[in-house]
PDB file of C-alpha atoms and ligand atoms in Angstrom:
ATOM      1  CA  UNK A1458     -24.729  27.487   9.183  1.00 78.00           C
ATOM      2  CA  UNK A1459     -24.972  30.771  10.884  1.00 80.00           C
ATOM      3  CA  UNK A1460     -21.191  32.436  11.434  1.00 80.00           C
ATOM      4  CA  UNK A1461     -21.750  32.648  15.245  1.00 90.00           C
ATOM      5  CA  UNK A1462     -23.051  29.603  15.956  1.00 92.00           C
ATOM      6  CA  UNK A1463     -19.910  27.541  16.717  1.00 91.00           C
ATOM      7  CA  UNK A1464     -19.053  31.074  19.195  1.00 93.00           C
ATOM      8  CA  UNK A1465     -22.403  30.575  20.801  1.00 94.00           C
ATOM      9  CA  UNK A1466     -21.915  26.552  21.568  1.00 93.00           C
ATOM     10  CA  UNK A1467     -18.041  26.875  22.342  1.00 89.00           C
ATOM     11  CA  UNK A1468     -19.233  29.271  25.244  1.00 88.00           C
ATOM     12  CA  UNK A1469     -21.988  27.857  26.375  1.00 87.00           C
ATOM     13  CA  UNK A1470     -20.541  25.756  29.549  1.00 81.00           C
ATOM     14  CA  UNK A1471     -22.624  27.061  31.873  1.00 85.00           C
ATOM     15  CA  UNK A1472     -25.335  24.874  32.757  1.00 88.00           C
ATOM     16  CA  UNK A1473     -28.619  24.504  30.628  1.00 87.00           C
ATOM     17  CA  UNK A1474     -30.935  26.556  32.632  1.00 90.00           C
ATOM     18  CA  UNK A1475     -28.594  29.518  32.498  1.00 92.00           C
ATOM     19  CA  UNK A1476     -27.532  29.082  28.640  1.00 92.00           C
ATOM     20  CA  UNK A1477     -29.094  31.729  26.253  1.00 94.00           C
ATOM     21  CA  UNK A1478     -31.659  30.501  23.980  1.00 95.00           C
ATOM     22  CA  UNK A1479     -29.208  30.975  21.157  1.00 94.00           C
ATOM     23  CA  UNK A1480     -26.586  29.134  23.272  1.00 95.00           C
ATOM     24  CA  UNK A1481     -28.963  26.405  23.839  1.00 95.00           C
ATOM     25  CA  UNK A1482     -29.832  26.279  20.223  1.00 95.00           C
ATOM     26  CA  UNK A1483     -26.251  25.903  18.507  1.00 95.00           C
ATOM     27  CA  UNK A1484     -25.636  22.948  21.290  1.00 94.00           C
ATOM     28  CA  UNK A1485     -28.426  21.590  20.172  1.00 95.00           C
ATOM     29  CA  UNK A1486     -26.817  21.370  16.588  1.00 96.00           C
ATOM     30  CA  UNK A1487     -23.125  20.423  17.791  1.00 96.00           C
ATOM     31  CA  UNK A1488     -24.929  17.649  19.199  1.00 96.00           C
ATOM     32  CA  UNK A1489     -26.809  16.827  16.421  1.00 97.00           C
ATOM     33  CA  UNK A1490     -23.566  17.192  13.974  1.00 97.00           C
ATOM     34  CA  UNK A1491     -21.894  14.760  15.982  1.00 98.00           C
ATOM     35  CA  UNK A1492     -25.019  12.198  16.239  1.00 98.00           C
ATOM     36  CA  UNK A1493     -25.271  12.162  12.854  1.00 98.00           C
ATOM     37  CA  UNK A1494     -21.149  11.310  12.279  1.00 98.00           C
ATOM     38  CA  UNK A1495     -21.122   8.808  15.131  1.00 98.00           C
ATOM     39  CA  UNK A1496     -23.965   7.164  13.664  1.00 98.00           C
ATOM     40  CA  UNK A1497     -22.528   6.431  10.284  1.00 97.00           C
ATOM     41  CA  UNK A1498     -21.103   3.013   9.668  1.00 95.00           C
ATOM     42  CA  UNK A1499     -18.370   5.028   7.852  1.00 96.00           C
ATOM     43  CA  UNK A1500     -17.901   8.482   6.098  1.00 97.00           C
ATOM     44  CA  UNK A1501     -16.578   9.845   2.766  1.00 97.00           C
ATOM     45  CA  UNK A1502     -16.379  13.575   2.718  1.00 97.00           C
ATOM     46  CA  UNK A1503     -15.418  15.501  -0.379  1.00 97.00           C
ATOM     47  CA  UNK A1504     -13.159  18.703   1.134  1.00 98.00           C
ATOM     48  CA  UNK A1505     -11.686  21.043  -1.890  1.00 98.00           C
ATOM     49  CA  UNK A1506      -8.356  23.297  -1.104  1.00 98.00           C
ATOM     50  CA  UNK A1507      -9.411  27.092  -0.643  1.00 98.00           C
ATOM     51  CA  UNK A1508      -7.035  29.367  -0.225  1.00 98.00           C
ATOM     52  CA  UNK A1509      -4.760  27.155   0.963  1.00 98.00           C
ATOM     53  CA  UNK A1510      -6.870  25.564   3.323  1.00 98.00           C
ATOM     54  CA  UNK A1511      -9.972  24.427   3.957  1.00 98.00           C
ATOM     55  CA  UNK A1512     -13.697  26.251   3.446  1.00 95.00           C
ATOM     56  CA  UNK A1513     -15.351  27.972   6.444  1.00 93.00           C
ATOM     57  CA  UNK A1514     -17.823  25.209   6.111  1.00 93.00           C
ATOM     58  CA  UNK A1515     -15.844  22.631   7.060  1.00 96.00           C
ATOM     59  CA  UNK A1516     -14.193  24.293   9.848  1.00 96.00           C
ATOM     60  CA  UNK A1517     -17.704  25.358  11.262  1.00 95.00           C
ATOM     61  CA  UNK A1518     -18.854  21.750  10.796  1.00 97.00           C
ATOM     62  CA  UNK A1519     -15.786  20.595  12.485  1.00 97.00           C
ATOM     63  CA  UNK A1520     -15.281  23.476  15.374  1.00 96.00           C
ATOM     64  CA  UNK A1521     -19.036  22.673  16.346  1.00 96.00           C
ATOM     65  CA  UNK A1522     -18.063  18.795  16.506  1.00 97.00           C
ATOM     66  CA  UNK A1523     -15.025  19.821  18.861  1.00 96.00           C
ATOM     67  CA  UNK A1524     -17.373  21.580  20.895  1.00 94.00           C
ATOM     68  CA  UNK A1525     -20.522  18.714  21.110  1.00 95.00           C
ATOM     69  CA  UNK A1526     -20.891  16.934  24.151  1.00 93.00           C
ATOM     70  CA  UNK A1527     -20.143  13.799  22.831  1.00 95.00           C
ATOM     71  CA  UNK A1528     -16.930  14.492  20.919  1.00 96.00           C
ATOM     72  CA  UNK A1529     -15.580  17.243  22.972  1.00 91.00           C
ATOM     73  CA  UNK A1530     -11.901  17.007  24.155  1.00 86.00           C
ATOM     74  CA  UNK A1531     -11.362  15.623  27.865  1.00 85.00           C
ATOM     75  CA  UNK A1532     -14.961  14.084  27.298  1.00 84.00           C
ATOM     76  CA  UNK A1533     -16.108  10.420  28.070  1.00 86.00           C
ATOM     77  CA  UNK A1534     -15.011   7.723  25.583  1.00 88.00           C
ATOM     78  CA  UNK A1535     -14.102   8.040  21.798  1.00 95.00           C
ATOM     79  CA  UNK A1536     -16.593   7.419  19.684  1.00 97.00           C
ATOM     80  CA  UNK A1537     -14.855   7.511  16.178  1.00 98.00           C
ATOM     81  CA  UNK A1538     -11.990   5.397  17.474  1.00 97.00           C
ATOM     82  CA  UNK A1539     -11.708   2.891  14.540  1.00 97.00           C
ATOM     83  CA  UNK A1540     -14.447   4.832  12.607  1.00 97.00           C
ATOM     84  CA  UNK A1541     -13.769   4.283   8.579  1.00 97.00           C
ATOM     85  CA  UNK A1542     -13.836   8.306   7.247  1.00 98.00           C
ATOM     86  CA  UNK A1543     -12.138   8.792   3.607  1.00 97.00           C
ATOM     87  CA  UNK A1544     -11.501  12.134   2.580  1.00 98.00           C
ATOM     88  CA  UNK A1545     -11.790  12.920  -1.146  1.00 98.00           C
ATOM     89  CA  UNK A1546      -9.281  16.189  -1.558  1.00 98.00           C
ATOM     90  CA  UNK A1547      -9.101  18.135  -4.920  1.00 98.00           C
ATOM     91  CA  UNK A1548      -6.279  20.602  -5.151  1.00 98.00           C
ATOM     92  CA  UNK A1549      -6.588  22.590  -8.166  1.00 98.00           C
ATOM     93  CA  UNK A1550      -2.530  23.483  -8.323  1.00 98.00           C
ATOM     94  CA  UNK A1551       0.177  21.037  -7.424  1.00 98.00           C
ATOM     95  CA  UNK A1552       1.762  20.405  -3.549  1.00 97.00           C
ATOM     96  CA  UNK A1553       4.580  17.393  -4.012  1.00 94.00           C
ATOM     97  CA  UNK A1554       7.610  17.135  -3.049  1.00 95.00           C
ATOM     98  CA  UNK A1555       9.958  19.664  -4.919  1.00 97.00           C
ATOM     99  CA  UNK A1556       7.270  22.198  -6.358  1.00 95.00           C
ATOM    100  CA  UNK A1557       7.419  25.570  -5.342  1.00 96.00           C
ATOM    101  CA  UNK A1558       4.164  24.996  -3.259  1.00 97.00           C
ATOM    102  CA  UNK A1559       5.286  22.060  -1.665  1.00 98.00           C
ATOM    103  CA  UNK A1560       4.046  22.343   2.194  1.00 97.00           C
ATOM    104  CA  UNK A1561       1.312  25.065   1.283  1.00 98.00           C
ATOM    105  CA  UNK A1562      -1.754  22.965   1.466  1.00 98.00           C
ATOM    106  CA  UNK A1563      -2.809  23.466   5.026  1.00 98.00           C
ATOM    107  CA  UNK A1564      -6.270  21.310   4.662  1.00 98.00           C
ATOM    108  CA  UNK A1565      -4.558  17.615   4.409  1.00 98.00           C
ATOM    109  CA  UNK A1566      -2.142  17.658   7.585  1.00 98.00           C
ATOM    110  CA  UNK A1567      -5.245  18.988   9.710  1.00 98.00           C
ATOM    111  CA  UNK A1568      -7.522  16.792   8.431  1.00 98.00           C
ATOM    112  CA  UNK A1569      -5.637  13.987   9.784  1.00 98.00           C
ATOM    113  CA  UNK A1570      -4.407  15.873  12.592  1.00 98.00           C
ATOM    114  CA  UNK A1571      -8.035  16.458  13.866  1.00 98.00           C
ATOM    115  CA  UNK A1572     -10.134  13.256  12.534  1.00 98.00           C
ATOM    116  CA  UNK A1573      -6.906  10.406  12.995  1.00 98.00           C
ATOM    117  CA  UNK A1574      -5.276  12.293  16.008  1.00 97.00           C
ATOM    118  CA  UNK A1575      -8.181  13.811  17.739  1.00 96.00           C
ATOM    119  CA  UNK A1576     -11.036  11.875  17.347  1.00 97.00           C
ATOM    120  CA  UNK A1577      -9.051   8.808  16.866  1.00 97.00           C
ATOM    121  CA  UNK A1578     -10.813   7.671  13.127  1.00 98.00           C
ATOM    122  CA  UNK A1579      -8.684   5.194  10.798  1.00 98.00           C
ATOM    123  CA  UNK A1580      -8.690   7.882   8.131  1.00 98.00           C
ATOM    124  CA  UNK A1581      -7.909   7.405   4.608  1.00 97.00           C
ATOM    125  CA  UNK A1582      -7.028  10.270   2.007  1.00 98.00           C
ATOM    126  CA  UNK A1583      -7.900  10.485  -1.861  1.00 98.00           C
ATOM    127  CA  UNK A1584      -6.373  13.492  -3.676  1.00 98.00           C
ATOM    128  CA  UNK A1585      -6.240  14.389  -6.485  1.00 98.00           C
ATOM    129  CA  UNK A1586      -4.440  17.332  -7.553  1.00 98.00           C
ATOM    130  CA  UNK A1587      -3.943  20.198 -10.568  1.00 98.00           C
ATOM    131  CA  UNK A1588      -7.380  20.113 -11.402  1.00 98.00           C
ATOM    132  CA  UNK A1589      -7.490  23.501 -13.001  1.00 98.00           C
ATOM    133  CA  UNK A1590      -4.566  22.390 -15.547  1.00 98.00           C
ATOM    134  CA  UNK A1591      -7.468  21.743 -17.810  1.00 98.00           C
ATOM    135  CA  UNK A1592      -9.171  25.651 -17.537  1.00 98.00           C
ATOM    136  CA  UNK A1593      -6.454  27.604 -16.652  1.00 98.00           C
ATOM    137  CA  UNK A1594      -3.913  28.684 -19.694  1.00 98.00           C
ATOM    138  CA  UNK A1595      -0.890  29.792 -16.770  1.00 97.00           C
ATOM    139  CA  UNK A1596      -1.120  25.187 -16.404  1.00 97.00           C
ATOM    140  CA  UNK A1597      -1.301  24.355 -20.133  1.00 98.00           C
ATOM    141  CA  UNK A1598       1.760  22.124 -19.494  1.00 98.00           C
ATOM    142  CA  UNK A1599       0.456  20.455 -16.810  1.00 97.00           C
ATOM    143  CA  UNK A1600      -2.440  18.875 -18.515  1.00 98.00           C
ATOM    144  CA  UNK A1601      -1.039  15.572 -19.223  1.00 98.00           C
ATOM    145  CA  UNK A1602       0.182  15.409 -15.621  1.00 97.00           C
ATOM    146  CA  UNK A1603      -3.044  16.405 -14.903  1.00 98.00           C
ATOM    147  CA  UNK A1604      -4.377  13.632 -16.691  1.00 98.00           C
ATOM    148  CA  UNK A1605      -2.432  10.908 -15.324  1.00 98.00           C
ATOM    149  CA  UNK A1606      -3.240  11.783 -11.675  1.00 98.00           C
ATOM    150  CA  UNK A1607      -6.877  11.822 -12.154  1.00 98.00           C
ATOM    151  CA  UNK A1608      -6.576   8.333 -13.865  1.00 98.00           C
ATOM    152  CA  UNK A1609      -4.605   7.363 -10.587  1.00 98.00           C
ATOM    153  CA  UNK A1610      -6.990   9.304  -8.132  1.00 98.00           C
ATOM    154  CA  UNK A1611     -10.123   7.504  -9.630  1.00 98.00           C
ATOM    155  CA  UNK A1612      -7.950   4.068  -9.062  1.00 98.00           C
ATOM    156  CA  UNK A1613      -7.703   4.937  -5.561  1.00 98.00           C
ATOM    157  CA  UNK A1614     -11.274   6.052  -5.079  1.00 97.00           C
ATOM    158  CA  UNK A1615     -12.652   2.869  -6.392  1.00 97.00           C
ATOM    159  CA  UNK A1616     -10.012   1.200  -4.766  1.00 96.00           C
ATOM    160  CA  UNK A1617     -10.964   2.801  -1.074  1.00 96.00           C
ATOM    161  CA  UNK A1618     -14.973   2.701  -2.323  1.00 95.00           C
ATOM    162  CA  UNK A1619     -14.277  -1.333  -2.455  1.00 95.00           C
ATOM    163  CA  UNK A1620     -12.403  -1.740   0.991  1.00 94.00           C
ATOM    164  CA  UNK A1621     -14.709   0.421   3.002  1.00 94.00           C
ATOM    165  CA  UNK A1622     -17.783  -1.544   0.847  1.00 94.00           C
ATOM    166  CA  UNK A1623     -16.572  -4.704   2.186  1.00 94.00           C
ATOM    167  CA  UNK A1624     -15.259  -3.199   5.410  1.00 92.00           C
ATOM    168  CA  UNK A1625     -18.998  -1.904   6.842  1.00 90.00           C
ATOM    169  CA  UNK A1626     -20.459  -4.999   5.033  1.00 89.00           C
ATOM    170  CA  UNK A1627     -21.874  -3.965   1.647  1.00 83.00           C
ATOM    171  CA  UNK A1628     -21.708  -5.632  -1.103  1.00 66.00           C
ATOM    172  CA  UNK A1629     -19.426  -4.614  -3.801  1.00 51.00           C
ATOM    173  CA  UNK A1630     -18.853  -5.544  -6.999  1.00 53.00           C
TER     174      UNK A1630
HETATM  175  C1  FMN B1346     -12.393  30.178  -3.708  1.00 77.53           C
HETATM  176  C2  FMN B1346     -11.423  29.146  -4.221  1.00 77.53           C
HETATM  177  C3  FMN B1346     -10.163  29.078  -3.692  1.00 77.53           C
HETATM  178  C4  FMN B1346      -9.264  28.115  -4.151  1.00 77.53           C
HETATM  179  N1  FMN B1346      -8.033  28.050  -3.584  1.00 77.53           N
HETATM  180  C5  FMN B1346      -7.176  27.120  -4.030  1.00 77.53           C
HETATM  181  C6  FMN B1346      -5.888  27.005  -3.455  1.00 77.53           C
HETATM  182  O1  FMN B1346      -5.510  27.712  -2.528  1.00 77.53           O
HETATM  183  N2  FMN B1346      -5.061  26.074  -3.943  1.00 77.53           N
HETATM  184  C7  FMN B1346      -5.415  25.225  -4.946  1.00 77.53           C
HETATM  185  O2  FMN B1346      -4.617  24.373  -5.335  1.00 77.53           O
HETATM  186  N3  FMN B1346      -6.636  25.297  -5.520  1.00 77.53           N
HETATM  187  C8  FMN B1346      -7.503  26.217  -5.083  1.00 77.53           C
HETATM  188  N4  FMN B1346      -8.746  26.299  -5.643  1.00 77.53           N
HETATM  189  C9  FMN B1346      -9.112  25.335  -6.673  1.00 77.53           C
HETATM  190  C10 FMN B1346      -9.851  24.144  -6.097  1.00 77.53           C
HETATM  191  O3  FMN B1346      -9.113  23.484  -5.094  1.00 77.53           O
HETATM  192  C11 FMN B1346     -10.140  23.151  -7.243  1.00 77.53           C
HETATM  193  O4  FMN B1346     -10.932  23.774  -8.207  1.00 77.53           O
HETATM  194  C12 FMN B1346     -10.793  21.887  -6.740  1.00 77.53           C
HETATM  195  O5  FMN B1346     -10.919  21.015  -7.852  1.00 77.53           O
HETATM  196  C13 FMN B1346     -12.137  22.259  -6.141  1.00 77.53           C
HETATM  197  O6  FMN B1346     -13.077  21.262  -6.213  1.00 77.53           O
HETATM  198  P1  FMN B1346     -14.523  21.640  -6.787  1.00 77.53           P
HETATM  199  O7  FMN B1346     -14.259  21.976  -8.230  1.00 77.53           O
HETATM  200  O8  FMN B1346     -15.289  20.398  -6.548  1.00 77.53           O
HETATM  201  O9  FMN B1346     -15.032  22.806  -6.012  1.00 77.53           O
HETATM  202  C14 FMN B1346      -9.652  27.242  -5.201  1.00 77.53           C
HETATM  203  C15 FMN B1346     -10.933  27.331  -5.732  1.00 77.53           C
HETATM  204  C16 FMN B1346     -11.815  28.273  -5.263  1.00 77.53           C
HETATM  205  C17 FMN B1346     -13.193  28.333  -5.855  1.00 77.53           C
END
């Protein structure tokens, strides 16, 4: 996705006619980004922690849904109210309560804030965290914690997999 193109549709309120053809263009893919997600029965996106947040990616992907017609703030409706949308999260250091990084992982709190709060989406989260225990020597000691919270993060995956199965009416074993 092209770094301006979420400047180019969050500016372009003037009406068609007198929108640039670039303007036109990333409206024309806001508006397709949000098709597609209203669309879905349900979603499971897979959002890493970088740098304490999350990628440019997925802040393009979700600036450009902000600024579609259909999902827009103040717009008609709410077309994800209710809509099932898991996020898988994989922190590579550790967040809970009591570490020295607790409150540092920016990507959770506005996940929810923006998918639950904004667009109104029952939202469910899967983490899973200190996944670089097992490649980085500074987390040798971590590795069995490590281990243990993968065991419980694949629990709650196929645990979440089953209810949203059964939820948008597909079978599951
Ligand atoms: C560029 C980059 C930045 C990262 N920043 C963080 C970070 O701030 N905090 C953290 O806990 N892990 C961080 N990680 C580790 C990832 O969150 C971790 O490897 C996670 O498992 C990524 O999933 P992936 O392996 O599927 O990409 C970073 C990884 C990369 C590549």
């Amino acid at each position: 996705m092209p770094s301006d193109v979420w400047a180019l549709a969050a500016t372009a309120q003037l009406p068609e006619d007198q929108q640039t053809p670039q303007q036109r263009a990333a409206v024309a893919l806001a508006t397709q980004l949000a098709d597609e997600l209203i669309a879905a029965d349900a979603a499971v996106i897979a959002v890493p922690l970088y740098n304490f947040g999350i990628s440019q990616h997925v802040k393009t992907w979700i600036d450009l849904l902000i600024a579609s017609p259909q999902l827009r703030p103040g717009g008609e409706g709410a077309p994800l109210a209710g809509r099932a949308i898991s996020f898988v999260i994989a922190r590579g250091g550790g967040y809970g309560p009591g570490t020295p990084r607790e409150g540092w992982d920016h990507a959770t709190p506005y996940l929810r804030r923006i998918f639950a709060d904004v667009f109104q989406a029952d939202v469910e989260i899967v983490e899973c965290e200190l996944t670089l225990a097992d490649v980085n020597p500074a987390m040798a000691e971590l590795r069995d914690t490590a281990a243990a919270l993968r065991v419980q993060a694949n629990e709650r995956a196929a645990e979440t997999g089953r209810a949203l199965a059964q939820r948008v009416g597909v079978g599951a074993a």
